[in-house]
């Protein structure tokens, strides 16, 4: 087993359950989950062959997210030559339902609260890199720290945010399961 295979087996394959759960949660067609997971693995393996990511788990989920975004973009492309009447598609309708607006605002409020709970340097790094879209070098210069410190602070921020949102999702899933178990007990 070469070094890349060893790295993949130790760092990526143990995340299979979490990756599969993530794909099931966000992808609408359950029959495609196995294929999506394999495509994620191929992309991760090929990319790691060129340069190993510093944090394998975050890299894996970033690759998965990007793959899903690519798939959604491709699936939304409508071949114009096959459509006789574009008006029947209602393509120009940008109406967003009230529940999506409320849901989006709730998610934004959760993210804002999570960002407020981050240590100051982690929060500043995250805002500069992800919201203001500065490069790692630009963020380091603006903060007066090294690029390595920016990277470490981003990893720390991402871990803390992921833990917070993962734990919140786990708790809500657990509450739903608990409620189901309670209703099953009442029926007996």
CSV table of N, CA and C in Angstrom, one decimal, residues 12-184:
chain,number,residue,atom,x,y,z
A,12,UNK,N,-9.8,9.3,5.2
A,12,UNK,CA,-11.0,9.5,4.4
A,12,UNK,C,-12.1,8.4,4.7
A,13,UNK,N,-11.7,7.2,4.5
A,13,UNK,CA,-12.6,6.1,4.7
A,13,UNK,C,-13.4,6.0,6.0
A,14,UNK,N,-12.7,6.4,7.1
A,14,UNK,CA,-13.5,6.4,8.4
A,14,UNK,C,-14.6,7.4,8.4
A,15,UNK,N,-14.6,8.3,7.5
A,15,UNK,CA,-15.7,9.3,7.4
A,15,UNK,C,-16.9,8.9,6.6
A,16,UNK,N,-16.9,7.6,6.1
A,16,UNK,CA,-17.9,7.2,5.2
A,16,UNK,C,-19.3,7.3,5.8
A,17,UNK,N,-19.5,6.9,7.0
A,17,UNK,CA,-20.9,7.0,7.6
A,17,UNK,C,-21.3,8.5,7.6
A,18,UNK,N,-20.5,9.4,8.1
A,18,UNK,CA,-20.8,10.8,8.2
A,18,UNK,C,-21.1,11.4,6.7
A,19,UNK,N,-20.3,11.0,5.8
A,19,UNK,CA,-20.4,11.4,4.4
A,19,UNK,C,-21.7,10.9,3.9
A,20,UNK,N,-22.0,9.7,4.1
A,20,UNK,CA,-23.3,9.1,3.5
A,20,UNK,C,-24.5,9.8,4.2
A,21,UNK,N,-24.4,10.1,5.5
A,21,UNK,CA,-25.5,10.7,6.2
A,21,UNK,C,-25.7,12.2,5.6
A,22,UNK,N,-24.6,12.8,5.4
A,22,UNK,CA,-24.7,14.2,4.8
A,22,UNK,C,-25.3,14.1,3.4
A,23,UNK,N,-24.9,13.2,2.6
A,23,UNK,CA,-25.4,13.1,1.2
A,23,UNK,C,-26.9,12.8,1.3
A,24,UNK,N,-27.3,11.9,2.2
A,24,UNK,CA,-28.7,11.6,2.3
A,24,UNK,C,-29.6,12.8,2.7
A,25,UNK,N,-29.0,13.6,3.6
A,25,UNK,CA,-29.7,14.7,4.2
A,25,UNK,C,-29.9,15.8,3.1
A,26,UNK,N,-28.9,16.0,2.2
A,26,UNK,CA,-29.0,17.2,1.3
A,26,UNK,C,-29.3,16.8,-0.1
A,27,UNK,N,-29.2,15.6,-0.5
A,27,UNK,CA,-29.5,15.2,-1.9
A,27,UNK,C,-30.9,14.6,-2.0
A,28,UNK,N,-31.7,15.1,-3.0
A,28,UNK,CA,-33.1,14.7,-3.1
A,28,UNK,C,-33.3,13.2,-3.6
A,29,UNK,N,-32.4,12.7,-4.3
A,29,UNK,CA,-32.6,11.3,-4.9
A,29,UNK,C,-31.7,10.3,-4.2
A,30,UNK,N,-32.4,9.5,-3.3
A,30,UNK,CA,-31.6,8.5,-2.5
A,30,UNK,C,-30.9,7.5,-3.3
A,31,UNK,N,-31.4,7.2,-4.5
A,31,UNK,CA,-30.8,6.2,-5.4
A,31,UNK,C,-29.4,6.6,-5.9
A,32,UNK,N,-29.1,7.9,-5.8
A,32,UNK,CA,-27.8,8.4,-6.3
A,32,UNK,C,-26.7,8.5,-5.3
A,33,UNK,N,-27.1,8.2,-4.0
A,33,UNK,CA,-26.1,8.4,-2.9
A,33,UNK,C,-24.8,7.6,-3.1
A,34,UNK,N,-24.9,6.4,-3.4
A,34,UNK,CA,-23.7,5.6,-3.6
A,34,UNK,C,-22.8,6.1,-4.7
A,35,UNK,N,-23.4,6.5,-5.8
A,35,UNK,CA,-22.6,7.0,-6.9
A,35,UNK,C,-22.0,8.4,-6.5
A,36,UNK,N,-22.8,9.2,-5.8
A,36,UNK,CA,-22.2,10.5,-5.4
A,36,UNK,C,-21.0,10.3,-4.4
A,37,UNK,N,-21.2,9.3,-3.5
A,37,UNK,CA,-20.1,9.0,-2.5
A,37,UNK,C,-18.8,8.6,-3.3
A,38,UNK,N,-19.0,7.7,-4.3
A,38,UNK,CA,-17.9,7.2,-5.0
A,38,UNK,C,-17.2,8.4,-5.8
A,39,UNK,N,-18.0,9.3,-6.4
A,39,UNK,CA,-17.5,10.4,-7.1
A,39,UNK,C,-16.7,11.3,-6.2
A,40,UNK,N,-17.2,11.5,-5.0
A,40,UNK,CA,-16.5,12.3,-4.0
A,40,UNK,C,-15.1,11.7,-3.7
A,41,UNK,N,-15.1,10.4,-3.5
A,41,UNK,CA,-13.9,9.6,-3.2
A,41,UNK,C,-12.9,9.8,-4.3
A,42,UNK,N,-13.4,9.7,-5.5
A,42,UNK,CA,-12.5,9.8,-6.7
A,42,UNK,C,-11.8,11.2,-6.7
A,43,UNK,N,-12.7,12.2,-6.5
A,43,UNK,CA,-12.2,13.6,-6.5
A,43,UNK,C,-11.2,13.9,-5.4
A,44,UNK,N,-11.5,13.4,-4.2
A,44,UNK,CA,-10.6,13.5,-3.1
A,44,UNK,C,-9.3,12.8,-3.4
A,45,UNK,N,-9.3,11.6,-3.8
A,45,UNK,CA,-8.1,10.8,-4.1
A,45,UNK,C,-7.2,11.5,-5.1
A,46,UNK,N,-7.9,11.9,-6.2
A,46,UNK,CA,-7.1,12.6,-7.3
A,46,UNK,C,-6.5,13.9,-6.8
A,47,UNK,N,-7.2,14.6,-6.1
A,47,UNK,CA,-6.7,15.9,-5.6
A,47,UNK,C,-5.6,15.7,-4.5
A,48,UNK,N,-5.8,14.7,-3.7
A,48,UNK,CA,-4.8,14.4,-2.6
A,48,UNK,C,-3.5,13.9,-3.3
A,49,UNK,N,-3.6,13.3,-4.5
A,49,UNK,CA,-2.4,12.8,-5.2
A,49,UNK,C,-1.5,13.9,-5.6
A,50,UNK,N,-2.1,15.1,-5.8
A,50,UNK,CA,-1.3,16.3,-6.2
A,50,UNK,C,-0.8,17.0,-4.9
A,51,UNK,N,-1.7,17.2,-3.9
A,51,UNK,CA,-1.3,17.9,-2.7
A,51,UNK,C,-2.3,17.4,-1.6
A,52,UNK,N,-1.8,17.0,-0.5
A,52,UNK,CA,-2.6,16.5,0.6
A,52,UNK,C,-3.2,17.7,1.3
A,53,UNK,N,-4.5,17.6,1.6
A,53,UNK,CA,-5.1,18.7,2.4
A,53,UNK,C,-4.7,18.7,3.9
A,54,UNK,N,-4.6,19.8,4.5
A,54,UNK,CA,-4.2,19.8,5.9
A,54,UNK,C,-5.2,19.2,6.9
A,55,UNK,N,-6.5,19.3,6.6
A,55,UNK,CA,-7.5,18.6,7.4
A,55,UNK,C,-8.4,17.8,6.5
A,56,UNK,N,-8.2,16.5,6.5
A,56,UNK,CA,-8.8,15.6,5.5
A,56,UNK,C,-10.4,15.7,5.6
A,57,UNK,N,-10.9,15.6,6.8
A,57,UNK,CA,-12.4,15.6,7.0
A,57,UNK,C,-13.1,16.8,6.4
A,58,UNK,N,-12.5,18.0,6.6
A,58,UNK,CA,-13.1,19.2,6.1
A,58,UNK,C,-13.0,19.2,4.6
A,59,UNK,N,-11.8,18.8,4.1
A,59,UNK,CA,-11.6,18.7,2.6
A,59,UNK,C,-12.6,17.8,2.0
A,60,UNK,N,-12.9,16.6,2.6
A,60,UNK,CA,-13.8,15.6,2.1
A,60,UNK,C,-15.2,16.3,2.0
A,61,UNK,N,-15.7,17.0,3.0
A,61,UNK,CA,-17.0,17.6,3.0
A,61,UNK,C,-17.1,18.8,2.1
A,62,UNK,N,-16.0,19.5,1.9
A,62,UNK,CA,-15.9,20.6,0.9
A,62,UNK,C,-16.1,20.0,-0.5
A,63,UNK,N,-15.3,18.9,-0.8
A,63,UNK,CA,-15.4,18.3,-2.1
A,63,UNK,C,-16.9,17.8,-2.3
A,64,UNK,N,-17.5,17.2,-1.3
A,64,UNK,CA,-18.9,16.7,-1.4
A,64,UNK,C,-19.8,17.8,-1.7
A,65,UNK,N,-19.7,18.9,-1.0
A,65,UNK,CA,-20.5,20.1,-1.2
A,65,UNK,C,-20.4,20.6,-2.6
A,66,UNK,N,-19.1,20.8,-3.1
A,66,UNK,CA,-18.9,21.3,-4.4
A,66,UNK,C,-19.4,20.4,-5.5
A,67,UNK,N,-19.3,19.1,-5.3
A,67,UNK,CA,-19.9,18.1,-6.2
A,67,UNK,C,-21.4,18.3,-6.4
A,68,UNK,N,-22.0,18.4,-5.2
A,68,UNK,CA,-23.5,18.6,-5.2
A,68,UNK,C,-23.9,19.9,-5.9
A,69,UNK,N,-23.1,21.0,-5.7
A,69,UNK,CA,-23.4,22.3,-6.3
A,69,UNK,C,-23.2,22.1,-7.9
A,70,UNK,N,-22.1,21.4,-8.3
A,70,UNK,CA,-21.9,21.2,-9.7
A,70,UNK,C,-23.1,20.4,-10.3
A,71,UNK,N,-23.6,19.4,-9.6
A,71,UNK,CA,-24.7,18.5,-10.1
A,71,UNK,C,-25.9,19.4,-10.2
A,72,UNK,N,-26.2,20.2,-9.2
A,72,UNK,CA,-27.4,21.1,-9.3
A,72,UNK,C,-27.3,22.1,-10.4
A,73,UNK,N,-26.2,22.6,-10.6
A,73,UNK,CA,-26.0,23.6,-11.7
A,73,UNK,C,-26.3,22.9,-13.1
A,74,UNK,N,-25.7,21.7,-13.2
A,74,UNK,CA,-25.9,21.0,-14.5
A,74,UNK,C,-27.4,20.5,-14.7
A,75,UNK,N,-28.1,20.2,-13.6
A,75,UNK,CA,-29.4,19.7,-13.7
A,75,UNK,C,-30.4,20.8,-14.0
A,76,UNK,N,-30.0,22.1,-13.7
A,76,UNK,CA,-30.9,23.2,-13.9
A,76,UNK,C,-30.8,23.8,-15.3
A,77,UNK,N,-29.8,23.3,-16.1
A,77,UNK,CA,-29.7,23.7,-17.5
A,77,UNK,C,-30.8,23.1,-18.3
A,78,UNK,N,-31.5,24.0,-19.0
A,78,UNK,CA,-32.6,23.5,-19.8
A,78,UNK,C,-32.2,23.7,-21.3
A,79,UNK,N,-32.1,22.6,-22.1
A,79,UNK,CA,-31.8,22.7,-23.5
A,79,UNK,C,-32.9,23.5,-24.2
A,80,UNK,N,-32.6,24.7,-24.7
A,80,UNK,CA,-33.6,25.5,-25.3
A,80,UNK,C,-34.1,24.9,-26.6
A,81,UNK,N,-33.3,24.2,-27.4
A,81,UNK,CA,-33.7,23.7,-28.6
A,81,UNK,C,-34.8,22.6,-28.5
A,82,UNK,N,-34.9,22.0,-27.3
A,82,UNK,CA,-35.9,20.9,-27.0
A,82,UNK,C,-37.2,21.5,-26.5
A,83,UNK,N,-37.2,22.8,-26.2
A,83,UNK,CA,-38.5,23.3,-25.6
A,83,UNK,C,-39.2,24.1,-26.7
A,84,UNK,N,-40.5,23.9,-26.9
A,84,UNK,CA,-41.2,24.6,-27.9
A,84,UNK,C,-41.7,26.0,-27.4
A,85,UNK,N,-42.0,26.0,-26.1
A,85,UNK,CA,-42.6,27.2,-25.6
A,85,UNK,C,-42.0,27.5,-24.2
A,86,UNK,N,-41.1,28.5,-24.1
A,86,UNK,CA,-40.4,28.7,-22.8
A,86,UNK,C,-41.4,29.4,-21.8
A,87,UNK,N,-42.5,30.0,-22.3
A,87,UNK,CA,-43.4,30.6,-21.4
A,87,UNK,C,-44.1,29.5,-20.5
A,88,UNK,N,-44.2,28.3,-21.0
A,88,UNK,CA,-44.9,27.3,-20.2
A,88,UNK,C,-44.0,26.8,-19.0
A,89,UNK,N,-42.7,27.1,-19.1
A,89,UNK,CA,-41.7,26.7,-18.1
A,89,UNK,C,-41.8,27.7,-16.9
A,90,UNK,N,-42.3,28.9,-17.1
A,90,UNK,CA,-42.3,29.9,-16.0
A,90,UNK,C,-40.9,30.1,-15.5
A,91,UNK,N,-39.9,30.2,-16.4
A,91,UNK,CA,-38.5,30.2,-16.1
A,91,UNK,C,-38.2,31.5,-15.4
A,92,UNK,N,-38.9,32.6,-15.7
A,92,UNK,CA,-38.5,33.9,-15.1
A,92,UNK,C,-39.1,34.1,-13.7
A,93,UNK,N,-39.8,33.2,-13.2
A,93,UNK,CA,-40.4,33.3,-11.9
A,93,UNK,C,-39.4,33.2,-10.8
A,94,UNK,N,-39.1,34.2,-10.1
A,94,UNK,CA,-38.2,34.2,-9.0
A,94,UNK,C,-38.9,34.3,-7.7
A,95,UNK,N,-40.1,34.0,-7.6
A,95,UNK,CA,-40.9,34.1,-6.4
A,95,UNK,C,-40.3,33.1,-5.4
A,96,UNK,N,-40.1,33.6,-4.2
A,96,UNK,CA,-39.6,32.7,-3.1
A,96,UNK,C,-40.7,32.6,-2.1
A,97,UNK,N,-41.0,31.4,-1.7
A,97,UNK,CA,-42.2,31.2,-0.8
A,97,UNK,C,-41.8,31.8,0.6
A,98,UNK,N,-42.9,32.1,1.3
A,98,UNK,CA,-42.7,32.7,2.7
A,98,UNK,C,-42.0,31.8,3.6
A,99,UNK,N,-42.2,30.5,3.5
A,99,UNK,CA,-41.5,29.5,4.4
A,99,UNK,C,-40.1,29.5,4.1
A,100,UNK,N,-39.7,29.6,2.8
A,100,UNK,CA,-38.2,29.6,2.5
A,100,UNK,C,-37.6,30.9,3.0
A,101,UNK,N,-38.3,32.0,3.0
A,101,UNK,CA,-37.8,33.3,3.5
A,101,UNK,C,-37.6,33.2,5.0
A,102,UNK,N,-38.6,32.6,5.7
A,102,UNK,CA,-38.5,32.5,7.2
A,102,UNK,C,-37.4,31.5,7.5
A,103,UNK,N,-37.3,30.4,6.8
A,103,UNK,CA,-36.3,29.4,7.1
A,103,UNK,C,-34.9,30.0,6.8
A,104,UNK,N,-34.7,30.8,5.8
A,104,UNK,CA,-33.4,31.4,5.5
A,104,UNK,C,-33.0,32.4,6.6
A,105,UNK,N,-34.0,33.2,7.0
A,105,UNK,CA,-33.7,34.1,8.1
A,105,UNK,C,-33.3,33.4,9.4
A,106,UNK,N,-34.0,32.3,9.7
A,106,UNK,CA,-33.7,31.5,10.9
A,106,UNK,C,-32.3,31.0,10.8
A,107,UNK,N,-31.9,30.4,9.6
A,107,UNK,CA,-30.6,29.9,9.4
A,107,UNK,C,-29.5,31.0,9.6
A,108,UNK,N,-29.8,32.2,9.0
A,108,UNK,CA,-28.9,33.3,9.1
A,108,UNK,C,-28.7,33.7,10.6
A,109,UNK,N,-29.8,33.7,11.3
A,109,UNK,CA,-29.7,34.1,12.8
A,109,UNK,C,-28.9,33.1,13.5
A,110,UNK,N,-29.1,31.8,13.2
A,110,UNK,CA,-28.3,30.7,13.8
A,110,UNK,C,-26.8,30.9,13.5
A,111,UNK,N,-26.5,31.2,12.3
A,111,UNK,CA,-25.1,31.4,11.9
A,111,UNK,C,-24.5,32.7,12.6
A,112,UNK,N,-25.3,33.7,12.7
A,112,UNK,CA,-24.8,34.9,13.3
A,112,UNK,C,-24.6,34.7,14.8
A,113,UNK,N,-25.5,33.9,15.5
A,113,UNK,CA,-25.2,33.6,16.9
A,113,UNK,C,-24.0,32.7,17.0
A,114,UNK,N,-23.8,31.8,16.1
A,114,UNK,CA,-22.6,30.9,16.2
A,114,UNK,C,-21.4,31.7,16.0
A,115,UNK,N,-21.4,32.6,15.0
A,115,UNK,CA,-20.2,33.5,14.8
A,115,UNK,C,-19.9,34.3,16.1
A,116,UNK,N,-21.0,34.8,16.7
A,116,UNK,CA,-20.8,35.6,17.9
A,116,UNK,C,-20.1,34.8,19.0
A,117,UNK,N,-20.3,33.5,19.0
A,117,UNK,CA,-19.8,32.7,20.1
A,117,UNK,C,-18.3,32.2,19.8
A,118,UNK,N,-17.8,32.5,18.6
A,118,UNK,CA,-16.4,32.2,18.3
A,118,UNK,C,-15.5,33.1,19.1
A,119,UNK,N,-14.3,32.6,19.4
A,119,UNK,CA,-13.3,33.5,19.9
A,119,UNK,C,-13.0,34.7,18.9
A,120,UNK,N,-12.7,35.8,19.4
A,120,UNK,CA,-12.5,37.0,18.6
A,120,UNK,C,-11.6,36.8,17.3
A,121,UNK,N,-10.5,36.2,17.5
A,121,UNK,CA,-9.6,36.0,16.4
A,121,UNK,C,-10.1,35.1,15.4
A,122,UNK,N,-10.7,34.0,15.8
A,122,UNK,CA,-11.4,33.0,14.9
A,122,UNK,C,-12.5,33.7,14.1
A,123,UNK,N,-13.3,34.5,14.8
A,123,UNK,CA,-14.4,35.2,14.2
A,123,UNK,C,-13.9,36.2,13.1
A,124,UNK,N,-12.9,37.0,13.5
A,124,UNK,CA,-12.3,37.9,12.5
A,124,UNK,C,-11.7,37.2,11.3
A,125,UNK,N,-11.0,36.1,11.5
A,125,UNK,CA,-10.4,35.3,10.4
A,125,UNK,C,-11.5,34.8,9.5
A,126,UNK,N,-12.6,34.2,10.1
A,126,UNK,CA,-13.7,33.7,9.4
A,126,UNK,C,-14.3,34.8,8.5
A,127,UNK,N,-14.6,35.9,9.1
A,127,UNK,CA,-15.3,37.0,8.4
A,127,UNK,C,-14.4,37.5,7.2
A,128,UNK,N,-13.2,37.7,7.5
A,128,UNK,CA,-12.3,38.1,6.4
A,128,UNK,C,-12.2,37.1,5.3
A,129,UNK,N,-12.0,35.9,5.6
A,129,UNK,CA,-11.8,34.8,4.6
A,129,UNK,C,-13.1,34.5,3.9
A,130,UNK,N,-14.2,34.2,4.6
A,130,UNK,CA,-15.4,33.7,4.0
A,130,UNK,C,-16.5,34.7,3.6
A,131,UNK,N,-16.5,35.8,4.4
A,131,UNK,CA,-17.6,36.8,4.1
A,131,UNK,C,-17.0,37.9,3.2
A,132,UNK,N,-15.8,38.4,3.6
A,132,UNK,CA,-15.2,39.5,2.8
A,132,UNK,C,-14.4,38.9,1.6
A,133,UNK,N,-14.2,37.6,1.6
A,133,UNK,CA,-13.5,36.8,0.6
A,133,UNK,C,-12.1,37.3,0.3
A,134,UNK,N,-11.4,37.6,1.4
A,134,UNK,CA,-10.0,38.0,1.2
A,134,UNK,C,-9.2,36.7,1.1
A,135,UNK,N,-8.0,36.8,0.4
A,135,UNK,CA,-7.1,35.6,0.3
A,135,UNK,C,-6.5,35.4,1.7
A,136,UNK,N,-5.9,34.2,1.9
A,136,UNK,CA,-5.2,34.0,3.1
A,136,UNK,C,-4.1,35.0,3.4
A,137,UNK,N,-3.4,35.3,2.4
A,137,UNK,CA,-2.3,36.3,2.5
A,137,UNK,C,-2.9,37.7,2.9
A,138,UNK,N,-4.0,38.1,2.2
A,138,UNK,CA,-4.6,39.4,2.5
A,138,UNK,C,-5.1,39.5,3.9
A,139,UNK,N,-5.7,38.4,4.4
A,139,UNK,CA,-6.3,38.3,5.7
A,139,UNK,C,-5.1,38.4,6.8
A,140,UNK,N,-4.0,37.7,6.5
A,140,UNK,CA,-2.9,37.7,7.4
A,140,UNK,C,-2.3,39.1,7.5
A,141,UNK,N,-2.2,39.8,6.3
A,141,UNK,CA,-1.6,41.2,6.3
A,141,UNK,C,-2.6,42.1,7.1
A,142,UNK,N,-3.8,42.0,6.9
A,142,UNK,CA,-4.8,42.9,7.6
A,142,UNK,C,-4.8,42.7,9.1
A,143,UNK,N,-4.7,41.4,9.5
A,143,UNK,CA,-4.7,41.1,10.9
A,143,UNK,C,-3.3,41.2,11.6
A,144,UNK,N,-2.3,41.3,10.8
A,144,UNK,CA,-0.9,41.4,11.3
A,144,UNK,C,-0.4,40.1,11.9
A,145,UNK,N,-0.8,39.0,11.3
A,145,UNK,CA,-0.4,37.7,11.7
A,145,UNK,C,0.1,36.9,10.5
A,146,UNK,N,0.7,35.7,10.8
A,146,UNK,CA,1.2,34.9,9.7
A,146,UNK,C,0.1,34.2,9.0
A,147,UNK,N,0.4,33.8,7.7
A,147,UNK,CA,-0.6,33.0,7.0
A,147,UNK,C,-0.9,31.7,7.7
A,148,UNK,N,0.1,31.1,8.3
A,148,UNK,CA,-0.1,29.8,9.0
A,148,UNK,C,-1.1,30.0,10.2
A,149,UNK,N,-1.0,31.2,10.8
A,149,UNK,CA,-1.9,31.5,11.9
A,149,UNK,C,-3.3,31.6,11.4
A,150,UNK,N,-3.5,32.3,10.2
A,150,UNK,CA,-4.8,32.5,9.6
A,150,UNK,C,-5.4,31.1,9.3
A,151,UNK,N,-4.5,30.2,8.7
A,151,UNK,CA,-5.0,28.9,8.4
A,151,UNK,C,-5.5,28.1,9.7
A,152,UNK,N,-4.7,28.2,10.7
A,152,UNK,CA,-5.0,27.5,12.0
A,152,UNK,C,-6.3,28.1,12.6
A,153,UNK,N,-6.5,29.4,12.5
A,153,UNK,CA,-7.7,30.1,13.0
A,153,UNK,C,-8.9,29.7,12.2
A,154,UNK,N,-8.7,29.5,10.9
A,154,UNK,CA,-9.9,29.1,10.0
A,154,UNK,C,-10.3,27.7,10.4
A,155,UNK,N,-9.3,26.8,10.5
A,155,UNK,CA,-9.6,25.4,10.9
A,155,UNK,C,-10.3,25.4,12.2
A,156,UNK,N,-9.8,26.1,13.2
A,156,UNK,CA,-10.5,26.2,14.5
A,156,UNK,C,-11.9,26.7,14.4
A,157,UNK,N,-12.1,27.8,13.6
A,157,UNK,CA,-13.4,28.4,13.4
A,157,UNK,C,-14.4,27.4,12.8
A,158,UNK,N,-13.9,26.7,11.7
A,158,UNK,CA,-14.7,25.8,11.0
A,158,UNK,C,-15.1,24.6,11.8
A,159,UNK,N,-14.1,24.1,12.6
A,159,UNK,CA,-14.4,23.0,13.6
A,159,UNK,C,-15.5,23.4,14.6
A,160,UNK,N,-15.3,24.6,15.1
A,160,UNK,CA,-16.3,25.0,16.1
A,160,UNK,C,-17.7,25.2,15.5
A,161,UNK,N,-17.7,25.8,14.3
A,161,UNK,CA,-19.0,26.0,13.7
A,161,UNK,C,-19.6,24.6,13.3
A,162,UNK,N,-18.8,23.7,12.7
A,162,UNK,CA,-19.3,22.4,12.3
A,162,UNK,C,-19.8,21.6,13.5
A,163,UNK,N,-19.1,21.7,14.6
A,163,UNK,CA,-19.5,21.0,15.9
A,163,UNK,C,-20.8,21.6,16.3
A,164,UNK,N,-21.0,22.9,16.3
A,164,UNK,CA,-22.2,23.5,16.8
A,164,UNK,C,-23.4,23.1,15.9
A,165,UNK,N,-23.2,23.2,14.6
A,165,UNK,CA,-24.3,22.8,13.7
A,165,UNK,C,-24.6,21.3,13.6
A,166,UNK,N,-23.5,20.5,13.7
A,166,UNK,CA,-23.7,19.1,13.7
A,166,UNK,C,-24.4,18.6,15.0
A,167,UNK,N,-24.0,19.2,16.1
A,167,UNK,CA,-24.6,18.8,17.4
A,167,UNK,C,-26.1,19.3,17.4
A,168,UNK,N,-26.4,20.5,16.9
A,168,UNK,CA,-27.7,20.9,16.8
A,168,UNK,C,-28.6,20.0,15.9
A,169,UNK,N,-28.0,19.6,14.8
A,169,UNK,CA,-28.8,18.7,13.9
A,169,UNK,C,-29.0,17.4,14.6
A,170,UNK,N,-27.9,16.9,15.3
A,170,UNK,CA,-28.0,15.6,16.0
A,170,UNK,C,-29.1,15.7,17.1
A,171,UNK,N,-29.1,16.8,17.8
A,171,UNK,CA,-30.1,16.9,18.9
A,171,UNK,C,-31.5,17.0,18.3
A,172,UNK,N,-31.7,17.7,17.2
A,172,UNK,CA,-33.1,17.8,16.7
A,172,UNK,C,-33.5,16.5,16.1
A,173,UNK,N,-32.5,15.7,15.5
A,173,UNK,CA,-32.9,14.4,15.0
A,173,UNK,C,-33.2,13.5,16.1
A,174,UNK,N,-32.4,13.6,17.3
A,174,UNK,CA,-32.7,12.8,18.4
A,174,UNK,C,-34.0,13.1,19.0
A,175,UNK,N,-34.4,14.4,19.1
A,175,UNK,CA,-35.7,14.8,19.7
A,175,UNK,C,-36.8,14.2,18.8
A,176,UNK,N,-36.6,14.2,17.5
A,176,UNK,CA,-37.6,13.6,16.6
A,176,UNK,C,-37.7,12.1,16.9
A,177,UNK,N,-36.6,11.4,17.0
A,177,UNK,CA,-36.6,10.0,17.3
A,177,UNK,C,-37.2,9.7,18.7
A,178,UNK,N,-36.9,10.6,19.7
A,178,UNK,CA,-37.5,10.4,21.0
A,178,UNK,C,-39.0,10.6,20.9
A,179,UNK,N,-39.5,11.6,20.2
A,179,UNK,CA,-40.9,11.8,20.1
A,179,UNK,C,-41.6,10.6,19.4
A,180,UNK,N,-40.9,10.0,18.4
A,180,UNK,CA,-41.5,8.8,17.7
A,180,UNK,C,-41.6,7.7,18.7
A,181,UNK,N,-40.5,7.5,19.5
A,181,UNK,CA,-40.5,6.4,20.5
A,181,UNK,C,-41.6,6.6,21.5
A,182,UNK,N,-41.8,7.9,21.9
A,182,UNK,CA,-42.9,8.1,22.9
A,182,UNK,C,-44.2,7.8,22.3
A,183,UNK,N,-44.5,8.2,21.0
A,183,UNK,CA,-45.8,7.9,20.4
A,183,UNK,C,-45.9,6.4,20.2
A,184,UNK,N,-44.8,5.7,19.9
A,184,UNK,CA,-44.9,4.2,19.8
A,184,UNK,C,-45.3,3.6,21.1
